XYZ file of C-alpha atoms in Angstrom:
730
model
C 1.254 -1.705 56.902
C -0.482 -4.287 59.026
C 0.810 -6.504 61.740
C 0.574 -10.047 60.407
C 2.111 -11.666 63.478
C 0.215 -11.820 66.783
C 2.415 -10.433 69.519
C 1.843 -10.231 73.259
C 1.318 -6.871 74.898
C 4.299 -4.944 76.223
C 3.396 -5.965 79.737
C 3.135 -9.669 78.964
C 6.246 -9.478 76.821
C 8.099 -8.280 79.882
C 6.765 -11.071 82.058
C 8.828 -14.107 82.895
C 7.506 -17.320 81.311
C 6.588 -19.994 83.867
C 9.055 -22.478 82.367
C 12.424 -22.011 80.653
C 12.336 -21.897 76.875
C 14.158 -24.630 74.966
C 17.349 -23.520 73.301
C 17.160 -23.057 69.538
C 18.537 -25.945 67.515
C 21.545 -25.363 65.245
C 19.193 -25.839 62.296
C 16.882 -23.080 63.536
C 19.803 -20.717 64.104
C 21.091 -21.403 60.597
C 17.641 -20.774 59.118
C 17.243 -17.510 60.981
C 20.703 -16.349 59.979
C 20.038 -17.244 56.352
C 16.728 -15.356 56.436
C 18.506 -12.245 57.683
C 21.156 -12.307 54.962
C 18.578 -13.042 52.263
C 16.484 -10.079 53.405
C 19.468 -7.778 53.051
C 20.328 -9.140 49.608
C 16.747 -8.697 48.503
C 16.781 -5.058 49.577
C 20.017 -4.469 47.683
C 18.686 -6.101 44.519
C 15.359 -4.233 44.593
C 16.599 -0.753 45.448
C 17.360 1.402 42.365
C 20.860 2.831 42.339
C 22.058 0.591 45.176
C 25.711 -0.328 44.785
C 26.831 -3.658 46.134
C 29.590 -3.114 48.673
C 31.465 -5.985 50.230
C 31.872 -4.194 53.535
C 28.147 -3.580 53.802
C 27.500 -7.251 53.000
C 30.006 -8.338 55.667
C 28.218 -6.143 58.186
C 24.801 -7.597 57.282
C 26.152 -11.129 57.701
C 27.518 -10.383 61.170
C 24.249 -8.707 62.182
C 22.289 -11.777 61.075
C 24.769 -14.110 62.803
C 24.539 -12.148 66.061
C 20.780 -11.701 66.198
C 20.152 -15.346 65.350
C 22.288 -16.843 68.118
C 21.203 -15.126 71.351
C 18.734 -17.073 73.524
C 15.547 -15.039 73.994
C 13.177 -15.491 76.917
C 13.718 -17.531 80.068
C 16.834 -19.704 80.062
C 18.875 -21.080 82.925
C 22.141 -20.005 81.271
C 21.206 -17.965 78.202
C 23.647 -17.549 75.346
C 24.386 -13.901 74.659
C 25.736 -12.445 71.418
C 26.841 -8.847 70.888
C 28.423 -7.398 67.750
C 30.307 -4.084 67.830
C 30.626 -2.757 64.289
C 32.323 0.398 63.101
C 30.960 1.260 59.665
C 32.638 4.194 57.991
C 30.791 7.000 56.228
C 29.142 5.786 53.038
C 28.874 2.118 54.021
C 25.077 2.292 54.318
C 24.913 0.823 57.795
C 21.186 1.401 58.387
C 20.296 -0.987 55.532
C 22.987 -3.421 56.673
C 21.482 -3.761 60.148
C 17.788 -2.964 59.640
C 17.018 -5.486 56.872
C 18.466 -8.547 58.652
C 17.266 -7.367 62.079
C 13.662 -7.021 60.898
C 13.782 -10.366 59.098
C 15.144 -12.017 62.259
C 12.476 -10.367 64.442
C 9.752 -11.701 62.151
C 11.293 -15.159 61.985
C 11.759 -15.335 65.757
C 8.318 -13.825 66.454
C 9.692 -11.001 68.542
C 10.574 -7.336 68.214
C 13.644 -5.360 67.302
C 14.407 -2.124 69.135
C 16.573 0.339 67.189
C 17.950 3.005 69.522
C 19.710 6.137 68.263
C 21.322 9.141 69.911
C 19.940 11.904 67.679
C 16.552 13.028 66.424
C 18.000 13.379 62.919
C 18.729 9.648 62.645
C 15.337 8.749 64.115
C 13.706 10.879 61.421
C 15.833 9.231 58.733
C 14.786 5.780 59.920
C 11.090 6.615 60.265
C 10.676 8.723 57.130
C 13.123 7.094 54.718
C 14.811 3.826 55.659
C 11.956 1.852 57.221
C 9.360 2.824 54.581
C 11.836 1.719 51.896
C 12.383 -1.612 53.655
C 8.627 -2.102 54.015
C 8.359 -1.846 50.243
C 11.219 -4.276 49.636
C 10.737 -7.035 52.193
C 8.170 -9.709 51.338
C 6.615 -9.953 54.809
C 4.761 -6.904 56.167
C 5.819 -5.344 59.457
C 4.723 -2.414 61.590
C 7.148 0.172 62.925
C 6.697 2.892 65.535
C 8.709 5.715 67.053
C 8.782 5.403 70.845
C 8.970 8.602 72.855
C 9.162 9.399 76.516
C 5.986 10.200 78.414
C 6.941 13.869 78.658
C 6.592 14.321 74.877
C 2.811 13.861 75.205
C 0.185 16.137 76.687
C -1.757 15.179 79.810
C -5.389 15.820 78.921
C -6.395 16.214 82.555
C -3.797 18.970 83.088
C -4.718 20.623 79.799
C -8.386 20.661 80.806
C -7.400 22.412 84.016
C -5.035 25.001 82.564
C -6.937 25.808 79.379
C -9.156 28.081 81.462
C -6.483 29.650 83.683
C -3.312 29.789 81.595
C -1.485 28.339 84.631
C -1.042 31.858 85.927
C -1.412 30.697 89.512
C 0.677 27.551 89.142
C 3.677 27.250 91.475
C 5.919 26.336 88.539
C 5.908 29.958 87.328
C 6.200 31.635 90.717
C 9.915 32.431 90.468
C 9.489 33.767 86.951
C 6.480 35.903 87.934
C 8.366 37.565 90.763
C 10.811 39.028 88.233
C 7.955 40.615 86.235
C 5.848 43.701 86.795
C 2.110 43.368 87.389
C 1.412 44.275 83.787
C 3.951 41.791 82.483
C 2.469 39.059 84.691
C -0.984 39.696 83.289
C 0.381 39.643 79.747
C 2.146 36.317 80.362
C -0.968 34.831 81.967
C -3.062 35.830 78.960
C -0.502 34.424 76.530
C -0.420 31.083 78.310
C -4.194 30.916 78.547
C -4.484 31.439 74.791
C -1.790 28.809 74.189
C -3.508 26.146 76.298
C -6.954 26.974 74.907
C -5.599 26.569 71.375
C -4.029 23.219 72.264
C -7.293 22.045 73.848
C -9.185 23.097 70.702
C -6.802 21.165 68.466
C -7.276 18.060 70.610
C -11.061 18.422 70.697
C -11.346 18.862 66.928
C -9.022 15.983 66.098
C -6.379 18.235 64.557
C -3.692 17.159 67.038
C -3.014 13.875 68.820
C -1.184 15.305 71.841
C 2.369 14.677 70.577
C 4.423 17.792 71.298
C 6.595 17.246 68.242
C 3.584 17.431 65.928
C 2.574 20.957 66.942
C 3.165 23.473 64.151
C 4.833 25.795 66.665
C 6.539 23.856 69.488
C 5.736 25.522 72.829
C 8.333 26.943 75.157
C 9.622 24.174 77.475
C 8.381 26.040 80.570
C 4.887 26.346 79.120
C 4.853 22.700 78.077
C 6.074 21.471 81.465
C 2.782 22.186 83.238
C 0.676 20.139 80.791
C 3.146 17.362 79.944
C 2.329 13.795 80.903
C 4.437 12.603 83.851
C 4.649 9.339 85.730
C 4.350 11.123 89.081
C 1.073 12.801 88.126
C -0.610 9.863 86.386
C -3.198 7.491 87.873
C -3.146 5.386 84.677
C -6.416 3.462 84.298
C -8.014 5.367 87.154
C -7.809 8.596 85.139
C -11.109 9.569 83.471
C -9.211 10.543 80.306
C -7.240 7.297 80.122
C -9.024 6.001 77.004
C -8.193 9.235 75.159
C -4.637 9.569 76.526
C -2.142 10.192 73.724
C 0.698 8.568 75.656
C -1.155 5.300 76.288
C -2.472 5.268 72.734
C 1.151 5.453 71.616
C 1.982 2.608 74.020
C -0.765 0.507 72.457
C 0.756 1.166 69.052
C 4.124 -0.039 70.326
C 2.520 -3.307 71.366
C 1.423 -3.870 67.769
C 4.813 -3.127 66.194
C 7.655 -5.444 65.309
C 10.109 -2.540 64.911
C 10.443 0.112 67.603
C 12.669 3.156 67.104
C 13.752 4.889 70.324
C 16.651 6.896 71.693
C 19.393 5.838 74.074
C 17.956 7.859 76.964
C 14.551 6.212 76.739
C 16.142 2.784 76.373
C 18.135 3.139 79.597
C 15.313 4.897 81.446
C 12.918 2.073 80.516
C 15.036 -0.627 82.154
C 13.038 -0.175 85.362
C 9.780 1.297 84.052
C 9.153 -1.250 81.248
C 8.232 1.545 78.839
C 9.830 -0.617 76.136
C 9.682 -4.388 75.617
C 11.852 -6.556 77.818
C 15.362 -6.664 76.375
C 15.770 -10.314 77.305
C 13.037 -11.126 74.823
C 13.891 -8.615 72.076
C 16.582 -7.949 69.504
C 18.508 -4.721 70.013
C 20.379 -2.406 67.643
C 22.236 0.578 69.093
C 23.116 3.011 66.314
C 25.343 6.015 67.057
C 26.657 3.722 69.768
C 29.624 5.915 70.662
C 27.168 8.076 72.665
C 26.090 5.222 74.924
C 28.667 5.655 77.753
C 27.900 9.364 78.160
C 24.157 8.690 78.162
C 24.650 6.079 80.872
C 26.470 8.542 83.139
C 23.745 11.120 82.607
C 20.990 8.601 83.364
C 22.530 7.556 86.669
C 23.567 11.008 87.905
C 21.496 13.071 90.309
C 21.265 16.668 91.507
C 19.257 18.730 93.971
C 18.426 22.432 94.070
C 19.398 23.992 97.388
C 18.161 27.510 96.690
C 14.609 27.474 95.281
C 12.557 26.067 98.169
C 9.224 27.855 97.694
C 7.672 24.612 96.459
C 8.626 23.005 99.755
C 6.811 25.668 101.785
C 3.555 24.720 100.044
C 3.988 20.949 100.296
C 2.276 20.444 103.716
C -0.767 22.474 102.688
C -1.032 20.635 99.381
C -0.790 17.204 101.014
C -3.269 17.931 103.814
C -5.790 19.546 101.434
C -5.543 16.656 98.990
C -6.063 14.142 101.780
C -8.947 16.132 103.254
C -10.866 16.362 99.982
C -10.930 12.568 99.776
C -11.409 11.804 103.464
C -7.882 10.445 103.830
C -5.144 11.037 106.364
C -1.512 11.982 105.947
C 0.555 9.326 107.705
C 3.136 11.680 109.207
C 3.449 15.180 110.624
C 4.432 16.688 107.286
C 4.506 20.240 108.658
C 7.321 19.259 111.012
C 9.063 17.195 108.341
C 9.036 20.057 105.867
C 10.184 22.574 108.476
C 13.144 20.360 109.408
C 13.917 19.581 105.752
C 13.930 23.248 104.783
C 16.229 24.064 107.707
C 18.687 21.349 106.633
C 18.607 22.492 102.993
C 19.068 26.136 103.969
C 22.013 25.263 106.199
C 23.618 23.187 103.450
C 23.020 25.955 100.896
C 24.692 28.558 103.109
C 27.747 26.382 103.756
C 27.895 25.395 100.084
C 27.820 29.025 98.972
C 30.647 29.921 101.349
C 32.724 26.979 100.082
C 32.197 27.775 96.395
C 32.996 31.464 96.855
C 36.088 30.636 98.914
C 37.187 28.181 96.225
C 36.686 30.669 93.381
C 38.029 33.673 95.287
C 34.698 35.507 95.137
C 32.285 36.748 97.762
C 28.636 37.580 98.017
C 29.290 41.246 97.183
C 31.329 40.551 94.046
C 30.332 40.171 90.449
C 30.226 36.896 88.575
C 29.188 34.548 91.365
C 29.204 31.419 89.185
C 31.555 28.668 90.259
C 32.049 24.933 90.766
C 33.639 23.090 93.667
C 34.387 19.399 93.268
C 35.174 17.306 96.318
C 38.461 15.443 95.992
C 38.165 11.642 95.935
C 34.398 11.927 96.252
C 34.636 12.688 99.973
C 32.327 15.332 101.425
C 33.809 17.621 104.092
C 32.750 16.600 107.584
C 31.037 19.971 108.009
C 28.470 18.993 105.345
C 27.772 15.427 106.434
C 25.234 16.207 109.148
C 23.082 18.382 106.877
C 23.202 15.891 103.996
C 22.309 13.027 106.336
C 19.394 15.040 107.695
C 18.190 15.745 104.163
C 18.330 12.057 103.284
C 16.449 10.951 106.397
C 13.745 13.615 106.309
C 13.253 13.572 102.532
C 12.940 9.766 102.623
C 10.218 10.042 105.266
C 8.413 12.722 103.253
C 8.700 10.618 100.104
C 7.223 7.608 101.903
C 4.313 9.722 103.114
C 3.679 10.934 99.563
C 3.756 7.374 98.235
C 1.316 6.186 100.890
C -1.098 9.032 100.160
C -0.819 8.366 96.425
C -1.612 4.680 96.955
C -4.633 5.607 99.057
C -5.906 7.963 96.340
C -5.704 5.221 93.717
C -7.585 2.874 96.071
C -10.402 5.434 96.406
C -10.627 5.754 92.621
C -10.790 1.974 92.281
C -13.465 1.562 94.959
C -15.629 4.482 93.785
C -15.324 5.217 90.022
C -17.534 8.300 90.453
C -14.585 9.930 92.240
C -12.082 9.046 89.518
C -11.835 12.586 88.132
C -11.290 14.132 91.549
C -8.759 11.428 92.476
C -6.792 11.982 89.279
C -6.720 15.739 89.851
C -5.597 15.344 93.452
C -2.969 12.768 92.523
C -1.598 15.232 89.972
C -1.244 17.802 92.759
C 1.018 15.402 94.640
C 2.891 14.703 91.418
C 4.231 18.243 91.338
C 5.985 17.553 94.665
C 7.103 13.929 94.324
C 9.934 14.303 91.746
C 11.474 17.174 93.689
C 11.430 15.171 96.896
C 12.786 12.205 94.933
C 15.771 14.226 93.715
C 16.557 15.180 97.321
C 16.523 11.514 98.326
C 18.581 10.190 95.413
C 21.163 12.986 95.467
C 21.705 12.900 99.216
C 22.085 9.112 99.079
C 24.732 9.371 96.347
C 26.536 12.184 98.183
C 26.826 9.945 101.234
C 27.788 6.829 99.276
C 31.346 5.545 99.683
C 32.867 2.532 98.015
C 36.003 1.252 96.353
C 35.203 3.405 93.349
C 34.377 7.018 94.289
C 31.644 9.113 92.747
C 32.064 12.580 91.300
C 30.520 14.996 93.790
C 30.378 18.749 93.377
C 28.599 22.000 94.193
C 27.691 24.504 91.507
C 26.628 28.140 91.770
C 24.968 29.696 88.706
C 23.497 33.156 88.259
C 20.843 34.166 85.770
C 17.662 36.229 85.478
C 18.517 37.987 88.713
C 18.724 34.759 90.720
C 21.604 32.735 92.106
C 21.051 28.987 92.086
C 23.070 26.560 94.191
C 22.913 22.880 93.293
C 24.582 19.742 94.634
C 25.506 16.962 92.199
C 26.641 13.333 92.324
C 27.511 11.059 89.437
C 29.199 7.671 88.908
C 32.482 7.917 87.019
C 32.788 4.605 85.141
C 30.025 4.130 82.553
C 31.097 0.596 81.720
C 30.197 -0.638 85.207
C 26.714 0.876 84.923
C 26.090 -0.606 81.491
C 27.298 -4.049 82.570
C 25.015 -4.041 85.575
C 21.868 -2.537 84.114
C 21.937 -3.050 80.327
C 24.115 -5.957 79.237
C 22.833 -8.154 82.052
C 19.436 -8.076 80.322
C 20.477 -8.093 76.661
C 20.660 -11.386 74.753
C 21.230 -10.353 71.111
C 22.501 -6.889 70.257
C 24.385 -4.920 67.624
C 26.240 -1.717 68.501
C 27.288 0.361 65.512
C 28.607 3.801 64.596
C 31.036 5.455 62.231
C 33.297 6.223 65.218
C 33.783 3.301 67.608
C 37.541 2.948 67.258
C 40.098 5.359 68.612
C 43.690 5.454 67.498
C 42.953 2.355 65.425
C 41.543 0.168 68.238
C 38.131 -0.778 69.661
C 39.544 -1.104 73.191
C 38.606 2.380 74.400
C 34.956 2.058 73.396
C 34.695 -1.513 74.667
C 36.038 -0.429 78.051
C 33.744 2.609 78.241
C 30.726 0.537 77.212
C 31.415 -2.289 79.654
C 32.145 -4.832 76.911
C 35.916 -5.240 77.090
C 36.934 -8.865 77.641
C 33.408 -10.269 77.317
C 33.544 -13.535 75.329
C 30.150 -12.935 73.712
C 31.402 -9.760 71.983
C 32.661 -9.755 68.403
C 34.030 -6.673 66.639
C 34.138 -5.718 62.982
C 35.543 -2.637 61.283
C 33.994 -1.906 57.899
C 36.005 0.686 56.010
C 34.361 3.508 54.134
C 34.101 2.960 50.373
C 35.555 6.429 49.850
C 39.072 6.823 48.441
C 40.327 9.325 50.983
C 43.841 9.497 49.569
C 42.442 10.502 46.171
C 39.467 12.554 47.317
C 41.052 14.622 50.047
C 44.089 15.766 51.931
C 45.004 16.603 55.488
C 47.189 19.669 56.029
C 48.863 20.371 59.365
C 49.920 24.011 59.648
C 52.419 24.403 62.471
C 52.325 27.465 64.696
C 55.318 28.934 66.473
C 53.341 29.206 69.704
C 52.680 26.073 71.713
C 49.009 25.076 71.983
C 49.546 24.929 75.746
C 50.011 28.728 75.665
C 46.358 29.359 74.909
C 46.514 33.126 74.394
C 49.566 33.142 72.115
C 48.409 30.080 70.214
C 44.938 31.507 69.612
C 46.370 34.771 68.258
C 48.624 32.944 65.804
C 45.997 30.383 64.834
C 43.443 33.119 64.151
C 45.912 34.995 61.958
C 46.576 31.875 59.870
C 42.863 31.089 59.709
C 42.035 34.544 58.371
C 44.622 34.063 55.641
C 43.109 30.709 54.700
C 39.557 32.053 54.640
C 40.592 34.365 51.808
C 40.905 31.315 49.535
C 37.484 29.781 50.310
C 35.493 29.532 47.090
C 32.377 27.633 48.191
C 31.451 26.018 51.518
C 33.749 25.602 54.515
C 33.447 24.649 58.183
C 35.636 25.939 61.022
C 35.535 23.908 64.246
C 36.655 25.493 67.514
C 37.279 23.944 70.914
C 35.782 26.795 72.978
C 33.437 29.758 72.709
C 36.290 32.089 73.663
C 38.398 30.768 70.809
C 35.519 31.152 68.353
C 34.834 34.691 69.581
C 38.493 35.642 69.115
C 38.304 34.462 65.507
C 35.039 36.282 64.971
C 36.482 39.555 66.190
C 39.432 39.175 63.796
C 37.350 38.723 60.627
C 38.242 41.497 58.171
C 35.402 43.634 56.893
C 35.318 42.163 53.410
C 34.803 38.649 54.842
C 32.120 39.470 57.410
C 29.269 38.645 55.045
C 30.513 35.116 54.317
C 30.777 33.896 57.941
C 27.851 32.295 59.793
C 28.409 31.747 63.533
C 26.808 29.040 65.675
C 24.464 30.604 68.212
C 23.468 33.620 66.119
C 20.528 31.658 64.699
C 19.104 28.202 65.122
C 21.122 25.384 63.608
C 18.431 24.826 60.977
C 18.429 28.446 59.846
C 22.214 28.627 59.771
C 22.400 25.574 57.529
C 19.634 26.913 55.299
C 21.476 30.212 54.881
C 24.750 28.392 54.232
C 23.166 26.103 51.629
C 21.484 28.991 49.799
C 24.649 31.058 49.676
C 26.674 28.192 48.217
C 23.890 27.341 45.751
C 23.923 30.959 44.579
C 27.639 30.653 43.814
C 29.038 32.559 46.813
C 31.507 31.463 49.486
C 30.081 30.614 52.921
C 31.917 29.653 56.103
C 30.321 28.107 59.187
C 31.901 28.739 62.591
C 30.947 26.031 65.097
C 31.800 24.102 68.249
C 31.695 20.396 69.164
C 28.035 19.915 68.195
C 28.905 20.996 64.639
C 31.716 18.441 64.553
C 29.319 15.504 64.588
C 26.236 14.643 62.580
C 26.594 17.577 60.186
C 26.125 16.326 56.623
C 27.427 18.882 54.106
C 28.289 17.017 50.903
C 29.996 18.398 47.813
C 30.460 22.157 47.557
C 28.739 22.712 50.907
C 31.968 21.754 52.691
C 35.122 21.711 50.595
C 37.345 22.520 53.594
C 37.209 21.689 57.290
C 39.422 23.933 59.428
C 40.257 22.504 62.877
C 41.422 25.251 65.204
C 42.933 22.927 67.818
C 42.924 19.253 68.746
C 39.515 18.700 70.398
C 40.574 17.880 73.936
C 37.632 18.017 76.372
C 37.492 20.758 78.978
C 39.878 19.797 81.804
C 37.456 21.258 84.368
C 34.577 18.823 83.832
C 33.836 17.453 87.348
C 33.201 13.881 86.208
C 36.335 13.731 84.057
C 38.363 15.296 86.865
C 37.084 12.759 89.390
C 37.783 9.854 87.093
C 41.316 11.018 86.344
C 41.943 11.479 90.044
C 40.744 7.937 90.768
C 42.826 6.377 87.986
C 45.958 8.119 89.263
C 45.241 6.837 92.777
C 45.308 3.228 91.542
C 48.441 3.687 89.461
C 46.922 4.192 86.028
C 47.572 6.995 83.545
C 44.376 8.925 82.687
C 45.959 10.998 79.912
C 46.876 7.972 77.824
C 43.944 5.793 78.936
C 41.121 8.332 78.694
C 42.090 11.719 77.309
C 43.924 10.629 74.164
C 41.396 7.968 73.072
C 38.445 10.314 73.706
C 40.139 13.085 71.748
C 40.926 10.631 68.967
C 37.215 9.804 68.640
C 36.259 13.475 68.454
C 38.992 14.148 65.888
C 37.700 11.266 63.768
C 34.232 12.807 63.929
C 35.526 16.278 63.046
C 37.575 15.145 60.064
C 34.578 13.073 58.957
C 32.728 16.278 58.027
C 34.943 16.659 54.941
C 34.194 13.669 52.670
C 30.511 12.705 52.597
C 30.056 11.069 49.173
C 32.167 9.150 46.660
C 32.332 12.254 44.454
C 33.480 14.753 47.093
C 36.832 16.500 46.923
C 37.798 18.170 50.185
C 40.645 18.997 52.520
C 41.114 19.164 56.263
C 43.353 21.872 57.708
C 44.530 21.445 61.304
C 46.512 24.219 62.995
C 47.679 22.063 65.908
C 51.210 20.780 65.305
C 50.867 18.191 68.057
C 49.032 15.993 65.562
C 52.304 15.194 63.768
C 54.964 16.231 66.277
C 53.950 14.195 69.344
C 53.646 10.466 69.894
C 50.042 10.745 71.093
C 49.189 12.945 68.097
C 50.538 10.309 65.747
C 48.409 7.730 67.592
C 45.333 9.798 66.780
C 46.527 10.195 63.210
C 46.633 6.409 62.793
C 42.913 6.244 63.552
C 41.913 8.805 60.903
C 40.924 8.073 57.295
C 43.873 7.713 54.931
C 43.949 11.305 53.715
C 46.973 12.427 51.717
C 49.028 14.054 54.488
C 50.691 17.423 53.941
C 52.506 18.575 57.039
């Protein structure tokens, strides 16, 4: 495929035009919209076996309407258009949005960004859907998968570590201390061989530096020392810039009309411009129900209060880097680091005492893990001084790092012969900068107070012989973040998923996504073409024990489940709400059923599904035990999943700090979090879980739920209204 339309570079695409663009005429909008619909119809007519579905056609029309009407580029008062579309399983939503979106991008001489939440959907788009569209659409287009910088190798780092194995790198210091001398030498040799092999693959053209294209993906800790990072990159001043896999991928993005990315990269790029400017692009957000959670994760922050060895080495690193290039460090970093470490150590000690007091444990007891959330987002006065000190000192240290980094780049610019040394020294600073940055951002959030509180908490975790204490801060309303940072830039966008409604309404998602009440938003629900009443049934098996009595309920539910497993003939899926619940069921499996059960966590997800598929194909029963991650995105058509057993209504853990903080805030302003948040969120998860049963128009399956609240409570019946129209057997 070749790019037949000249497009500006990513950088110039993000620039503001000197003069406002004229608004599109009604005739232009109509032409663009017509082109989008025609592209979809052409794909349908040219694809063998494609069935024309009215719902899919309705979705394509709304996509074309939406992406044709938004004003791209510089406008005094731009018109914005956003469509929120729930498309049930089997609708074929990727064709319904991709065909018109690509046609509109070509007609409007811009790009379309398709952002997903999962790797599986990205692979489907890149390997199946987009190649098929390229064969069907008359005008050629180029498409590219955009990845974060950290998915690519830094050639400069690889050159350095290929000879040493990173055995002396600070990143592995904590790990090395837990190993014997012999084990350390063995690990150093293993890493050296790994990096030498990677360097050989690069040098011989067998690998382009993309981590995902390695035959054997490296351990994340090994990869971390050679991964490309913004903090360690001098960009064009780097001597390996022309060969850099990340910037080669960026150049490919600039030549593509269709860019596939994930939600994390999309939100992270809002400030870094790693993707084209959203005000001058079309946007499709598939798997859109994930967007609010991704937003909270993107804007949260945490700092490690316990592992401070890196900080001890920071002054030496900075002064040595400056000295090698004849530069000066702008501040007394030895004093700064000494004061910063003292403040962090003091905060860590007080934090540990608070967490142990809260959990009823002490430093001599077992199981030191625990979480302490601060009510109403207010830090105790005893912590304020230390946190304020951390903010002030870390900010000064961060400024000194930035100044030194700027000076290093200036040296590389003035004297290209020093470019290699400058890049290497800049990378040394880059190992410190993100850690200092997390201290600054977290301390600032911990001290922030406004009308809407933040979730703030301390967490103690033990593992590998170490106890780690971290401090966390996170906003609690994703809609506010998305309104401020995403929708303020977007002009034409489509948000779609199979699960955007809850209890029969879009309101919950619209509120969470920051779109409720916005006049530019239009919603559409496209029903699945499946005949759920004919193809499946929903059974609710009531227990005597109340689900609120967890121990008694689990015992009774497990007993009923074991009885039901006896009747499984082919494939089945059991979804649990907790590891403890799943373990209780596992321990109760009778001997003659042990061989048919596959449990999440025993093997990788891929291997579990392969084993399950083979067993069913060979004519034997097979039952998958899984948690929330198995309740979404698992595609097991036909005999692979003839029954979905739901152990309990999938309420989220009540101890999640962010959920707790949000509920607390809603109560304080007179709102009811259970009905406003908990029930709608559970309704979405239940819709996802029941959606594992019917995957094609030929499937016959049943859903068995052991939680009587689904039919015996008002909120359960609300959730029931939002589920597919299964034949109900209570």
